[in-house]
Amino acid sequence: MNIGSLFSRHARYRPNHLAVVFEDQRLTWLEFNQSINRLANALSGMGIQKGDKVATLLPNCLELLEVYWAVAKIGAVVVPMSTLLLEKAMQSLLQDSDSVLLITNSSFADQINAIKSEITAIAEDRYLLTDSSDITGFQDYHALKAAAGDQEPEGMVIYPDDPFNIMYSSGTTGLPKGIIHTHRIRAAYATTFAAAYRMTPETINLHAGAIVFNGAFVDLMPTVFVGATYILLSQFEPISYIETIEREKVTHIMVVPAQVIAMLNAPNFSHDALKSLEMILSLGAPLHREHKEELNKKLPGRFYELYGLTEGFVTVLDKNDYAAKPDSVGAPLPFFEMKIADQNGNEVPAGEVGEICGRGPILMPEYYKRPDLTAEAIKDGWLHSGDMGYVDEDGFLYLVDRKKDMIISGGENVYPSEVEKVLLQHPSVAAICVVGIPDTEWGQRVAAMVERHHDRSLTSDDLVEFGRSSLAGYKLPRMILFVD
């Protein structure tokens, strides 16, 4: 099982169908597969072997997509790194992942040169630039490709449980954890999400998020699986994003809540401009009810919501379940299981809050080189998410908050999302973030950062008074900071 074989398959059976669009580049499946093969053969010619780690430090670009699939075809392992990393973080990830090759562009050359002496696993001739050939210490990515043939790489046997990638977590505490996904797992992404989103070979999928993050594979894998068209943008800008949807007749999009809000507020947002859409998938963070309702009023019958973890569990709220379960994040997909557990790992009844635990075909085998952290996350085959939630009598999941974000004030549990949900209903509140801050008397107290709409007259007292009808006293913010 090699997920790179999907490109070989589509190149043979639908060669002239549009496969990928990035800026002014538009490639058919045949053209895209040939380009991938040239890179795969170039990497093999450099001595990259099965199991070798190939790191990338690239923004959204066609070359990054090529690397993913070329690496897959030869059985190597891709390690996508965020372009937001600082030098020390780059060094840590390159060392921790045991990468033997780095593909980047000229904008990162100075940073890489500053740490090269510390990266002993990468040979001097294994630093590639995708946009320049005249910077000392780097090879020309495109020259290497041009010198290689476009035939299918031969002689490589890939097994389902061979690793395809190492995705590093954000590392908010300590060194980021390397999450391994195998070819089998990415194949499960492909088939599971294609079915959940009702994708077909005629689908046109638009993606504007950074594809170095795992969320990108949530719509990339099913698009590749069905042989549809994948349009990649360099970044998200709401007006041009809507123009692209209208021009390309896009059918499927995946957005985070901030992007939904930006679209709704864009001057060119309209039903006619977006009438081609069949799916609007929200993920990454909870989308507040008022924005869901506005979106569904203006574009009915298209809204999906996904809750998931890179480590390997998801639920999806289907567009046909939204009306009955608007505050839910859906149910586990086929072949997935879920339970809500207390602190001892015992399942709690419907309606009771506990930790969300799940298992299924996309569950990671391990954190790279961290059996200790793997054992903490996966217990008896169940992934413990660190998220708190509950299920209703029909088994649909409702998020409460991150376990670690829970505020304990005077011995009482306060979930920031609950406070945010109430206070966001005030007509003068545009956005809000609730956090716990240290307090000598109560342990923690509730604080809120609030962005106001154009009406700037809203005061802290107004907002606290507004919340009293829905929130217990200990849940009301003791400090409110108005921000722009």
Short mmCIF file of C-alpha atoms in Angstrom, two decimals:
data_model
loop_
_atom_site.label_atom_id
_atom_site.label_comp_id
_atom_site.label_asym_id
_atom_site.label_seq_id
_atom_site.Cartn_x
_atom_site.Cartn_y
_atom_site.Cartn_z
CA MET A 1 0.00 0.00 0.00
CA ASN A 2 1.65 3.20 -1.21
CA ILE A 3 -0.47 6.34 -1.19
CA GLY A 4 1.81 7.74 -3.89
CA SER A 5 0.32 5.14 -6.24
CA LEU A 6 -2.89 7.20 -6.36
CA PHE A 7 -1.11 9.63 -8.66
CA SER A 8 0.10 6.84 -10.93
CA ARG A 9 -3.44 5.50 -11.08
CA HIS A 10 -5.07 8.83 -11.98
CA ALA A 11 -2.32 9.61 -14.51
CA ARG A 12 -3.25 6.42 -16.33
CA TYR A 13 -7.04 6.47 -16.10
CA ARG A 14 -7.88 10.21 -16.03
CA PRO A 15 -4.71 11.80 -17.44
CA ASN A 16 -6.29 14.99 -18.78
CA HIS A 17 -8.40 15.83 -15.73
CA LEU A 18 -7.23 18.95 -13.86
CA ALA A 19 -5.38 17.75 -10.76
CA VAL A 20 -3.86 20.77 -9.06
CA VAL A 21 -3.95 24.56 -9.31
CA PHE A 22 -1.52 26.93 -7.61
CA GLU A 23 -1.42 30.56 -8.75
CA ASP A 24 -0.81 30.41 -12.53
CA GLN A 25 0.19 26.73 -12.51
CA ARG A 26 -2.49 24.26 -13.62
CA LEU A 27 -1.45 20.63 -13.98
CA THR A 28 -3.38 17.59 -15.16
CA TRP A 29 -3.02 14.28 -13.37
CA LEU A 30 -0.57 13.11 -16.04
CA GLU A 31 1.55 16.27 -15.76
CA PHE A 32 1.49 16.27 -11.98
CA ASN A 33 2.44 12.61 -11.74
CA GLN A 34 5.35 13.10 -14.15
CA SER A 35 6.63 16.00 -12.05
CA ILE A 36 6.32 13.93 -8.87
CA ASN A 37 8.19 11.05 -10.52
CA ARG A 38 11.05 13.32 -11.56
CA LEU A 39 11.47 14.48 -7.98
CA ALA A 40 11.19 10.92 -6.65
CA ASN A 41 13.90 9.75 -9.04
CA ALA A 42 16.06 12.79 -8.22
CA LEU A 43 15.83 12.02 -4.50
CA SER A 44 16.70 8.38 -5.13
CA GLY A 45 19.66 9.54 -7.20
CA MET A 46 20.87 11.56 -4.21
CA GLY A 47 20.84 8.40 -2.14
CA ILE A 48 17.59 8.93 -0.25
CA GLN A 49 16.36 5.49 0.77
CA LYS A 50 13.30 3.93 2.29
CA GLY A 51 12.79 5.16 5.85
CA ASP A 52 15.00 8.25 5.46
CA LYS A 53 13.51 11.46 6.86
CA VAL A 54 13.08 14.35 4.42
CA ALA A 55 12.28 17.68 6.09
CA THR A 56 10.58 20.64 4.43
CA LEU A 57 10.57 24.31 5.41
CA LEU A 58 8.28 25.81 2.79
CA PRO A 59 5.18 27.97 2.55
CA ASN A 60 2.22 26.80 0.48
CA CYS A 61 3.58 26.01 -2.99
CA LEU A 62 3.39 23.36 -5.68
CA GLU A 63 6.85 22.09 -4.72
CA LEU A 64 5.67 21.20 -1.21
CA LEU A 65 2.85 19.08 -2.63
CA GLU A 66 5.35 17.38 -4.96
CA VAL A 67 7.63 16.55 -2.04
CA TYR A 68 4.82 14.84 -0.12
CA TRP A 69 4.05 12.41 -2.90
CA ALA A 70 7.57 11.92 -4.27
CA VAL A 71 8.76 10.96 -0.79
CA ALA A 72 5.81 8.55 -0.50
CA LYS A 73 6.66 6.85 -3.78
CA ILE A 74 10.20 5.97 -2.65
CA GLY A 75 9.23 4.99 0.89
CA ALA A 76 10.97 7.87 2.64
CA VAL A 77 9.29 9.86 5.43
CA VAL A 78 8.33 13.52 5.08
CA VAL A 79 8.74 15.92 8.03
CA PRO A 80 6.87 19.18 7.28
CA MET A 81 8.06 22.09 9.43
CA SER A 82 6.19 25.32 10.07
CA THR A 83 7.57 28.46 8.46
CA LEU A 84 6.92 30.27 11.76
CA LEU A 85 9.71 28.41 13.55
CA LEU A 86 12.68 30.25 15.00
CA GLU A 87 16.22 28.98 14.45
CA LYS A 88 16.49 27.01 17.69
CA ALA A 89 13.16 25.32 17.03
CA MET A 90 14.23 24.42 13.49
CA GLN A 91 17.40 22.91 14.86
CA SER A 92 15.50 20.91 17.49
CA LEU A 93 13.04 19.45 14.99
CA LEU A 94 15.69 18.58 12.42
CA GLN A 95 17.71 16.78 15.08
CA ASP A 96 14.77 15.09 16.78
CA SER A 97 13.37 13.81 13.48
CA ASP A 98 16.75 12.45 12.27
CA SER A 99 16.22 14.23 8.95
CA VAL A 100 18.89 13.61 6.32
CA LEU A 101 17.71 16.18 3.75
CA LEU A 102 16.06 19.61 3.93
CA ILE A 103 14.04 21.27 1.15
CA THR A 104 13.41 24.98 1.66
CA ASN A 105 13.56 28.30 -0.20
CA SER A 106 15.86 31.30 -0.21
CA SER A 107 13.91 33.24 2.41
CA PHE A 108 15.10 30.74 5.03
CA ALA A 109 18.68 30.33 3.77
CA ASP A 110 20.24 32.63 6.37
CA GLN A 111 18.46 30.89 9.24
CA ILE A 112 19.49 27.47 7.97
CA ASN A 113 23.11 28.55 7.45
CA ALA A 114 23.17 29.75 11.07
CA ILE A 115 22.38 26.26 12.39
CA LYS A 116 23.97 24.00 9.76
CA SER A 117 26.97 23.21 11.90
CA GLU A 118 24.69 21.71 14.54
CA ILE A 119 22.74 19.49 12.11
CA THR A 120 25.19 16.63 11.71
CA ALA A 121 22.75 14.18 10.08
CA ILE A 122 22.29 16.33 6.95
CA ALA A 123 25.22 16.20 4.53
CA GLU A 124 26.43 19.43 2.93
CA ASP A 125 24.97 18.51 -0.47
CA ARG A 126 21.52 17.71 0.93
CA TYR A 127 20.15 21.21 1.35
CA LEU A 128 17.85 22.11 -1.56
CA LEU A 129 16.32 25.46 -2.53
CA THR A 130 13.14 25.58 -4.60
CA ASP A 131 13.62 29.15 -5.85
CA SER A 132 17.33 29.84 -6.33
CA SER A 133 20.55 28.23 -7.52
CA ASP A 134 23.17 30.79 -6.56
CA ILE A 135 23.22 30.67 -2.75
CA THR A 136 26.33 28.96 -1.46
CA GLY A 137 25.72 25.72 0.37
CA PHE A 138 22.42 24.85 -1.33
CA GLN A 139 21.54 22.78 -4.38
CA ASP A 140 18.96 23.73 -7.00
CA TYR A 141 15.75 21.71 -6.50
CA HIS A 142 14.50 22.29 -10.04
CA ALA A 143 17.84 21.50 -11.69
CA LEU A 144 17.94 18.16 -9.89
CA LYS A 145 14.40 17.42 -11.03
CA ALA A 146 15.11 18.41 -14.61
CA ALA A 147 18.02 15.97 -14.77
CA ALA A 148 15.86 13.05 -13.61
CA GLY A 149 13.49 10.89 -15.62
CA ASP A 150 9.71 10.94 -15.26
CA GLN A 151 9.25 7.16 -15.23
CA GLU A 152 7.70 5.48 -12.20
CA PRO A 153 10.25 4.72 -9.45
CA GLU A 154 10.96 1.01 -9.37
CA GLY A 155 12.00 -1.63 -6.88
CA MET A 156 10.42 -0.10 -3.78
CA VAL A 157 8.01 -2.23 -1.73
CA ILE A 158 5.89 -0.20 0.69
CA TYR A 159 3.88 -1.93 3.39
CA PRO A 160 0.71 -0.47 4.96
CA ASP A 161 2.38 0.21 8.30
CA ASP A 162 5.46 1.87 6.87
CA PRO A 163 5.61 5.51 8.03
CA PHE A 164 4.68 8.26 5.60
CA ASN A 165 5.17 11.37 7.73
CA ILE A 166 6.11 12.78 11.12
CA MET A 167 3.85 15.72 12.03
CA TYR A 168 5.13 17.78 14.92
CA SER A 169 2.70 19.17 17.47
CA SER A 170 2.75 22.85 18.36
CA GLY A 171 5.02 22.27 21.34
CA THR A 172 3.28 24.74 23.65
CA THR A 173 4.95 22.92 26.53
CA GLY A 174 8.44 21.52 25.96
CA LEU A 175 9.74 19.96 22.78
CA PRO A 176 7.04 19.33 20.15
CA LYS A 177 5.98 15.71 19.82
CA GLY A 178 6.49 13.93 16.49
CA ILE A 179 3.25 12.21 15.49
CA ILE A 180 3.77 9.32 13.07
CA HIS A 181 1.27 8.54 10.32
CA THR A 182 1.63 5.47 8.15
CA HIS A 183 0.51 4.82 4.59
CA ARG A 184 -2.42 2.85 6.03
CA ILE A 185 -3.47 5.82 8.17
CA ARG A 186 -3.33 8.30 5.30
CA ALA A 187 -5.28 5.85 3.14
CA ALA A 188 -7.94 5.79 5.88
CA TYR A 189 -7.99 9.61 5.79
CA ALA A 190 -8.62 9.33 2.06
CA THR A 191 -11.49 6.87 2.10
CA THR A 192 -13.14 7.97 5.34
CA PHE A 193 -13.28 11.68 4.58
CA ALA A 194 -14.19 11.23 0.92
CA ALA A 195 -17.31 9.40 2.04
CA ALA A 196 -18.07 11.85 4.86
CA TYR A 197 -17.84 14.89 2.57
CA ARG A 198 -19.63 13.28 -0.40
CA MET A 199 -16.63 13.90 -2.65
CA THR A 200 -16.61 12.64 -6.24
CA PRO A 201 -14.10 12.77 -9.12
CA GLU A 202 -15.89 15.97 -10.22
CA THR A 203 -15.28 17.72 -6.88
CA ILE A 204 -13.31 20.98 -6.91
CA ASN A 205 -11.68 21.53 -3.53
CA LEU A 206 -10.16 24.85 -2.41
CA HIS A 207 -7.58 25.03 0.37
CA ALA A 208 -6.13 28.23 1.83
CA GLY A 209 -4.60 27.02 5.10
CA ALA A 210 -0.95 26.14 5.58
CA ILE A 211 -0.44 22.61 4.28
CA VAL A 212 2.41 21.88 6.70
CA PHE A 213 -0.20 21.21 9.39
CA ASN A 214 -2.10 17.95 9.76
CA GLY A 215 -5.47 19.60 9.15
CA ALA A 216 -4.47 20.01 5.52
CA PHE A 217 -4.63 16.23 5.02
CA VAL A 218 -8.26 16.22 6.12
CA ASP A 219 -9.29 17.54 2.70
CA LEU A 220 -6.12 16.83 0.69
CA MET A 221 -6.23 13.04 1.07
CA PRO A 222 -9.87 12.54 -0.01
CA THR A 223 -9.40 14.90 -2.96
CA VAL A 224 -6.39 12.90 -4.14
CA PHE A 225 -8.21 9.62 -3.52
CA VAL A 226 -11.16 10.38 -5.81
CA GLY A 227 -8.98 12.07 -8.43
CA ALA A 228 -10.67 15.44 -8.08
CA THR A 229 -9.21 18.95 -8.47
CA TYR A 230 -7.22 20.54 -5.63
CA ILE A 231 -6.80 24.32 -5.68
CA LEU A 232 -4.15 25.61 -3.29
CA LEU A 233 -3.82 29.28 -2.32
CA SER A 234 -0.66 30.81 -0.89
CA GLN A 235 -2.70 32.38 1.91
CA PHE A 236 -6.23 33.28 2.94
CA GLU A 237 -7.67 36.67 2.05
CA PRO A 238 -11.48 36.73 2.17
CA ILE A 239 -12.25 38.82 -0.92
CA SER A 240 -9.94 36.93 -3.29
CA TYR A 241 -10.97 33.65 -1.64
CA ILE A 242 -14.61 34.27 -2.52
CA GLU A 243 -13.60 35.38 -6.03
CA THR A 244 -11.75 32.08 -6.49
CA ILE A 245 -14.77 30.06 -5.38
CA GLU A 246 -16.98 31.89 -7.87
CA ARG A 247 -14.48 31.75 -10.75
CA GLU A 248 -13.45 28.10 -10.33
CA LYS A 249 -16.91 26.86 -9.32
CA VAL A 250 -15.47 25.36 -6.14
CA THR A 251 -17.61 22.68 -4.48
CA HIS A 252 -15.74 21.96 -1.22
CA ILE A 253 -13.93 24.23 1.24
CA MET A 254 -12.41 23.70 4.67
CA VAL A 255 -12.06 26.72 6.96
CA VAL A 256 -11.28 27.63 10.55
CA PRO A 257 -13.74 29.84 12.51
CA ALA A 258 -11.74 33.04 11.93
CA GLN A 259 -11.96 32.45 8.18
CA VAL A 260 -15.72 31.84 8.37
CA ILE A 261 -16.17 35.15 10.17
CA ALA A 262 -13.95 36.97 7.66
CA MET A 263 -15.97 35.55 4.77
CA LEU A 264 -19.28 36.55 6.33
CA ASN A 265 -17.97 40.10 6.73
CA ALA A 266 -16.44 40.35 3.25
CA PRO A 267 -18.12 42.86 0.91
CA ASN A 268 -18.44 40.30 -1.90
CA PHE A 269 -20.01 37.56 0.25
CA SER A 270 -23.27 36.49 -1.37
CA HIS A 271 -25.32 33.42 -2.10
CA ASP A 272 -24.82 33.85 -5.84
CA ALA A 273 -21.04 34.10 -5.55
CA LEU A 274 -20.89 30.93 -3.44
CA LYS A 275 -23.74 28.94 -4.96
CA SER A 276 -21.38 26.23 -6.29
CA LEU A 277 -20.42 25.17 -2.76
CA GLU A 278 -21.60 21.76 -1.57
CA MET A 279 -19.54 21.64 1.62
CA ILE A 280 -18.32 24.25 4.10
CA LEU A 281 -16.30 22.34 6.69
CA SER A 282 -15.36 24.18 9.88
CA LEU A 283 -12.59 22.76 12.06
CA GLY A 284 -9.68 23.70 14.28
CA ALA A 285 -11.73 25.37 17.01
CA PRO A 286 -15.42 25.61 17.95
CA LEU A 287 -17.47 27.92 15.73
CA HIS A 288 -19.85 29.95 17.88
CA ARG A 289 -23.57 29.40 17.38
CA GLU A 290 -24.32 32.89 16.07
CA HIS A 291 -21.85 32.44 13.21
CA LYS A 292 -23.19 28.98 12.38
CA GLU A 293 -26.70 30.35 12.19
CA GLU A 294 -25.71 33.26 9.98
CA LEU A 295 -23.81 30.94 7.65
CA ASN A 296 -26.66 28.45 7.43
CA LYS A 297 -29.18 31.22 6.82
CA LYS A 298 -27.19 32.59 3.89
CA LEU A 299 -25.88 29.26 2.54
CA PRO A 300 -28.23 26.54 3.79
CA GLY A 301 -27.52 22.83 3.67
CA ARG A 302 -23.73 23.02 3.32
CA PHE A 303 -22.32 23.24 6.85
CA TYR A 304 -20.18 20.45 8.31
CA GLU A 305 -18.11 20.62 11.49
CA LEU A 306 -15.15 18.43 12.40
CA TYR A 307 -13.57 17.81 15.76
CA GLY A 308 -10.32 15.90 15.72
CA LEU A 309 -6.81 15.31 16.92
CA THR A 310 -3.66 14.79 14.87
CA GLU A 311 -3.00 11.74 17.06
CA GLY A 312 -5.94 10.05 15.44
CA PHE A 313 -9.59 10.53 16.33
CA VAL A 314 -12.42 12.52 14.70
CA THR A 315 -16.11 13.23 14.83
CA VAL A 316 -18.04 14.96 12.05
CA LEU A 317 -21.33 16.84 12.22
CA ASP A 318 -23.00 16.09 8.90
CA LYS A 319 -24.80 18.85 7.02
CA ASN A 320 -28.07 16.92 7.42
CA ASP A 321 -27.66 16.67 11.21
CA TYR A 322 -26.99 20.36 11.78
CA ALA A 323 -30.64 21.40 12.17
CA ALA A 324 -31.24 18.89 14.98
CA LYS A 325 -27.79 19.16 16.62
CA PRO A 326 -26.50 22.69 15.97
CA ASP A 327 -24.26 22.81 19.04
CA SER A 328 -22.80 19.36 18.51
CA VAL A 329 -19.54 18.48 16.74
CA GLY A 330 -21.14 15.33 15.43
CA ALA A 331 -20.58 11.63 15.79
CA PRO A 332 -17.70 9.23 15.15
CA LEU A 333 -17.31 8.14 11.54
CA PRO A 334 -17.64 4.46 10.50
CA PHE A 335 -15.01 2.21 12.13
CA PHE A 336 -14.39 4.79 14.88
CA GLU A 337 -15.41 4.41 18.53
CA MET A 338 -15.77 7.04 21.26
CA LYS A 339 -16.33 7.13 25.00
CA ILE A 340 -16.50 9.86 27.62
CA ALA A 341 -14.36 8.85 30.59
CA ASP A 342 -13.92 9.95 34.18
CA GLN A 343 -10.47 10.43 35.75
CA ASN A 344 -10.18 6.66 36.27
CA GLY A 345 -10.93 5.87 32.64
CA ASN A 346 -14.47 4.62 33.31
CA GLU A 347 -17.20 5.57 30.85
CA VAL A 348 -19.71 8.09 32.18
CA PRO A 349 -23.39 8.27 31.22
CA ALA A 350 -24.89 10.59 28.60
CA GLY A 351 -25.00 14.20 29.68
CA GLU A 352 -22.08 13.93 32.10
CA VAL A 353 -18.85 15.79 31.31
CA GLY A 354 -15.63 13.78 31.05
CA GLU A 355 -12.54 13.34 28.92
CA ILE A 356 -13.14 12.51 25.25
CA CYS A 357 -11.46 9.22 24.32
CA GLY A 358 -11.50 7.56 20.93
CA ARG A 359 -10.00 4.96 18.66
CA GLY A 360 -10.20 4.10 14.98
CA PRO A 361 -8.31 3.54 11.72
CA ILE A 362 -6.32 6.81 11.84
CA LEU A 363 -4.89 6.31 15.34
CA MET A 364 -1.15 7.00 15.36
CA PRO A 365 1.15 4.08 16.22
CA GLU A 366 3.33 6.30 18.43
CA TYR A 367 5.05 9.58 19.09
CA TYR A 368 8.44 9.38 17.36
CA LYS A 369 11.05 8.09 19.83
CA ARG A 370 8.80 8.86 22.80
CA PRO A 371 7.31 5.64 24.20
CA ASP A 372 6.72 7.42 27.52
CA LEU A 373 4.44 10.05 25.97
CA THR A 374 2.79 7.44 23.76
CA ALA A 375 1.84 5.44 26.86
CA GLU A 376 0.32 8.55 28.43
CA ALA A 377 -1.78 9.33 25.35
CA ILE A 378 -2.89 5.81 24.36
CA LYS A 379 -4.16 3.57 27.14
CA ASP A 380 -5.60 0.13 26.35
CA GLY A 381 -5.93 1.19 22.72
CA TRP A 382 -7.88 4.36 23.53
CA LEU A 383 -6.54 7.82 22.68
CA HIS A 384 -7.07 10.19 25.60
CA SER A 385 -7.64 13.58 24.03
CA GLY A 386 -7.24 15.96 26.95
CA ASP A 387 -10.51 17.54 25.81
CA MET A 388 -13.64 17.63 27.95
CA GLY A 389 -17.09 16.95 26.55
CA TYR A 390 -20.29 14.96 26.82
CA VAL A 391 -22.63 13.03 24.56
CA ASP A 392 -26.39 13.35 24.32
CA GLU A 393 -28.81 10.44 24.34
CA ASP A 394 -28.22 9.95 20.60
CA GLY A 395 -24.45 9.70 21.06
CA PHE A 396 -23.59 13.06 19.49
CA LEU A 397 -20.57 14.82 20.96
CA TYR A 398 -20.60 18.26 22.58
CA LEU A 399 -17.32 20.00 23.41
CA VAL A 400 -16.89 21.73 26.74
CA ASP A 401 -13.22 22.77 26.76
CA ARG A 402 -9.63 21.65 26.90
CA LYS A 403 -8.90 19.82 30.13
CA LYS A 404 -5.79 21.96 30.65
CA ASP A 405 -7.71 25.20 29.97
CA MET A 406 -10.21 24.57 32.76
CA ILE A 407 -10.14 27.32 35.40
CA ILE A 408 -10.41 26.22 39.05
CA SER A 409 -11.66 29.15 41.11
CA GLY A 410 -12.35 28.54 44.79
CA GLY A 411 -12.55 24.81 44.11
CA GLU A 412 -15.17 25.25 41.36
CA ASN A 413 -14.55 24.25 37.74
CA VAL A 414 -15.03 26.95 35.11
CA TYR A 415 -14.79 26.13 31.40
CA PRO A 416 -13.73 29.22 29.41
CA SER A 417 -15.77 28.23 26.37
CA GLU A 418 -18.98 28.27 28.41
CA VAL A 419 -18.32 31.84 29.55
CA GLU A 420 -17.32 32.90 26.04
CA LYS A 421 -20.46 31.41 24.53
CA VAL A 422 -22.70 33.47 26.84
CA LEU A 423 -20.86 36.79 26.66
CA LEU A 424 -20.44 36.60 22.89
CA GLN A 425 -24.21 36.95 22.63
CA HIS A 426 -23.96 40.59 23.76
CA PRO A 427 -24.58 42.70 20.63
CA SER A 428 -21.53 44.89 21.30
CA VAL A 429 -19.07 41.97 21.58
CA ALA A 430 -17.22 41.07 18.37
CA ALA A 431 -14.83 38.51 19.86
CA ILE A 432 -13.82 37.24 23.29
CA CYS A 433 -11.18 35.08 24.94
CA VAL A 434 -11.59 33.88 28.55
CA VAL A 435 -8.61 32.69 30.60
CA GLY A 436 -7.70 31.91 34.18
CA ILE A 437 -5.20 34.14 35.95
CA PRO A 438 -3.49 33.47 39.30
CA ASP A 439 -5.26 34.70 42.43
CA THR A 440 -3.90 34.41 46.00
CA GLU A 441 -7.36 33.98 47.51
CA TRP A 442 -9.21 31.83 44.98
CA GLY A 443 -6.33 30.02 43.26
CA GLN A 444 -7.48 31.39 39.93
CA ARG A 445 -9.95 33.98 38.81
CA VAL A 446 -11.76 34.43 35.52
CA ALA A 447 -10.51 37.10 33.16
CA ALA A 448 -11.65 38.09 29.68
CA MET A 449 -10.16 39.90 26.70
CA VAL A 450 -12.93 41.50 24.67
CA GLU A 451 -13.03 43.07 21.24
CA ARG A 452 -15.98 45.41 20.77
CA HIS A 453 -17.99 46.10 17.64
CA HIS A 454 -18.18 49.68 16.41
CA ASP A 455 -20.15 50.61 19.54
CA ARG A 456 -17.33 51.45 21.96
CA SER A 457 -19.57 52.32 24.93
CA LEU A 458 -19.67 48.78 26.37
CA THR A 459 -18.18 48.68 29.88
CA SER A 460 -16.99 45.86 32.13
CA ASP A 461 -20.00 46.33 34.40
CA ASP A 462 -22.37 46.12 31.41
CA LEU A 463 -20.88 42.82 30.31
CA VAL A 464 -20.84 41.26 33.79
CA GLU A 465 -24.46 42.27 34.32
CA PHE A 466 -25.36 40.76 30.94
CA GLY A 467 -23.84 37.44 31.98
CA ARG A 468 -25.59 37.17 35.36
CA SER A 469 -28.79 35.69 33.93
CA SER A 470 -26.93 32.71 32.45
CA LEU A 471 -23.77 32.21 34.52
CA ALA A 472 -23.17 31.42 38.17
CA GLY A 473 -21.38 34.17 40.04
CA TYR A 474 -18.05 32.34 40.23
CA LYS A 475 -18.03 32.02 36.43
CA LEU A 476 -18.32 35.75 35.77
CA PRO A 477 -15.11 37.57 34.78
CA ARG A 478 -13.42 39.44 37.64
CA MET A 479 -11.27 41.34 35.18
CA ILE A 480 -12.15 42.46 31.66
CA LEU A 481 -9.62 43.94 29.26
CA PHE A 482 -10.90 45.63 26.11
CA VAL A 483 -8.54 45.15 23.16
CA ASP A 484 -8.47 46.02 19.47
#
